[in-house]
Amino acid sequence: GNDHVVAVNLTRVTTRPPRPDVVEAAVSSVCAKYRGAAQVKITHFLGGPCDDDELMACIVLGGGGQGWTVVKDLTAGLELAHTRAVKRFQAQGDVAGGQTVRLVGLRAAPELN
């Protein structure tokens, strides 16, 4: 059929993306729309059985369900990461979407501690 499997090996961090020109173009495009997007941190990983020279997927922290969202397009991933992290209100403090938090002292649902 038309099944397509994408694997990301989260233990194979690389300092250089497989296609730096594509990454630079995506970052420039998103930063032209959202200046704050320059603050988005990108970590590159080498995939599993996939082409090592292609960008296969973006894992953006935050989102319903498992705590992350998989996006196929780098530009869309950068925009999503920025919109989750941007501060919208002063009262928001330092808490943003996609941020890792640890709950402690919950009594009604201690399994979440």
Tab-separated table of N, CA and C in Angstrom, residues 68-107:
chain	number	residue	atom	x	y	z
A	68	TRP	N	3.562	16.052	22.522
A	68	TRP	CA	4.307	16.552	21.380
A	68	TRP	C	3.430	16.438	20.145
A	69	THR	N	3.843	17.148	19.103
A	69	THR	CA	3.125	17.102	17.834
A	69	THR	C	4.149	16.837	16.735
A	70	VAL	N	3.848	15.923	15.842
A	70	VAL	CA	4.725	15.636	14.717
A	70	VAL	C	4.224	16.421	13.512
A	71	VAL	N	5.129	17.179	12.910
A	71	VAL	CA	4.816	18.004	11.747
A	71	VAL	C	5.786	17.604	10.639
A	72	LYS	N	5.311	17.482	9.427
A	72	LYS	CA	6.164	17.056	8.309
A	72	LYS	C	7.008	18.188	7.720
A	73	ASP	N	6.565	19.420	7.863
A	73	ASP	CA	7.218	20.559	7.228
A	73	ASP	C	7.960	21.398	8.264
A	74	LEU	N	9.225	21.716	7.995
A	74	LEU	CA	10.035	22.466	8.951
A	74	LEU	C	9.483	23.860	9.202
A	75	THR	N	9.046	24.548	8.166
A	75	THR	CA	8.478	25.883	8.345
A	75	THR	C	7.263	25.829	9.255
A	76	ALA	N	6.380	24.872	9.024
A	76	ALA	CA	5.193	24.710	9.869
A	76	ALA	C	5.585	24.353	11.300
A	77	GLY	N	6.616	23.534	11.456
A	77	GLY	CA	7.086	23.162	12.788
A	77	GLY	C	7.641	24.349	13.556
A	78	LEU	N	8.404	25.196	12.868
A	78	LEU	CA	8.947	26.394	13.507
A	78	LEU	C	7.841	27.360	13.910
A	79	GLU	N	6.862	27.542	13.027
A	79	GLU	CA	5.736	28.425	13.348
A	79	GLU	C	4.949	27.885	14.536
A	80	LEU	N	4.711	26.581	14.559
A	80	LEU	CA	3.971	25.971	15.666
A	80	LEU	C	4.742	26.129	16.975
A	81	ALA	N	6.037	25.864	16.954
A	81	ALA	CA	6.853	26.006	18.164
A	81	ALA	C	6.825	27.440	18.667
A	82	HIS	N	6.940	28.395	17.752
A	82	HIS	CA	6.908	29.799	18.158
A	82	HIS	C	5.556	30.173	18.757
A	83	THR	N	4.465	29.781	18.109
A	83	THR	CA	3.145	30.160	18.623
A	83	THR	C	2.866	29.523	19.979
A	84	ARG	N	3.445	28.367	20.236
A	84	ARG	CA	3.260	27.740	21.556
A	84	ARG	C	4.074	28.437	22.630
A	85	ALA	N	5.225	28.941	22.270
A	85	ALA	CA	6.131	29.498	23.274
A	85	ALA	C	5.986	30.991	23.504
A	86	VAL	N	5.376	31.693	22.566
A	86	VAL	CA	5.317	33.148	22.674
A	86	VAL	C	4.476	33.572	23.880
A	87	LYS	N	4.938	34.597	24.557
A	87	LYS	CA	4.215	35.129	25.713
A	87	LYS	C	3.086	36.020	25.213
A	88	ARG	N	1.873	35.717	25.615
A	88	ARG	CA	0.715	36.466	25.145
A	88	ARG	C	0.227	37.509	26.151
A	89	PHE	N	0.435	37.223	27.439
A	89	PHE	CA	-0.040	38.117	28.491
A	89	PHE	C	1.037	38.236	29.558
A	90	GLN	N	1.143	39.391	30.183
A	90	GLN	CA	2.089	39.595	31.279
A	90	GLN	C	1.812	38.626	32.417
A	91	ALA	N	0.524	38.394	32.706
A	91	ALA	CA	0.150	37.514	33.813
A	91	ALA	C	0.553	36.064	33.563
A	92	GLN	N	0.904	35.746	32.345
A	92	GLN	CA	1.306	34.383	31.978
A	92	GLN	C	2.590	33.979	32.695
A	93	GLY	N	3.409	34.951	33.030
A	93	GLY	CA	4.675	34.635	33.680
A	93	GLY	C	5.607	33.914	32.727
A	94	ASP	N	6.341	32.953	33.248
A	94	ASP	CA	7.321	32.225	32.436
A	94	ASP	C	6.793	30.889	31.930
A	95	VAL	N	5.486	30.652	32.040
A	95	VAL	CA	4.903	29.392	31.592
A	95	VAL	C	4.430	29.543	30.149
A	96	ALA	N	4.785	28.575	29.294
A	96	ALA	CA	4.400	28.630	27.885
A	96	ALA	C	4.026	27.235	27.400
A	97	GLY	N	3.305	27.178	26.299
A	97	GLY	CA	2.950	25.896	25.702
A	97	GLY	C	4.192	25.152	25.263
A	98	GLY	N	4.196	23.848	25.446
A	98	GLY	CA	5.344	23.052	25.059
A	98	GLY	C	6.419	22.965	26.121
A	99	GLN	N	6.232	23.690	27.195
A	99	GLN	CA	7.224	23.699	28.271
A	99	GLN	C	7.084	22.432	29.111
A	100	THR	N	8.217	21.899	29.530
A	100	THR	CA	8.201	20.745	30.411
A	100	THR	C	7.947	21.211	31.835
A	101	VAL	N	6.999	20.584	32.496
A	101	VAL	CA	6.711	20.906	33.894
A	101	VAL	C	6.697	19.620	34.702
A	102	ARG	N	6.940	19.752	35.976
A	102	ARG	CA	6.871	18.598	36.864
A	102	ARG	C	5.904	18.932	37.979
A	103	LEU	N	4.923	18.075	38.156
A	103	LEU	CA	3.931	18.277	39.201
A	103	LEU	C	4.379	17.559	40.462
A	104	VAL	N	4.201	18.210	41.593
A	104	VAL	CA	4.537	17.592	42.874
A	104	VAL	C	3.428	17.910	43.875
A	105	GLY	N	3.227	17.015	44.790
A	105	GLY	CA	2.286	17.248	45.870
A	105	GLY	C	0.819	17.102	45.519
A	106	LEU	N	0.505	16.485	44.380
A	106	LEU	CA	-0.900	16.290	44.036
A	106	LEU	C	-1.495	15.211	44.925
A	107	ARG	N	-2.654	15.486	45.485
A	107	ARG	CA	-3.280	14.506	46.361
A	107	ARG	C	-4.392	13.739	45.667
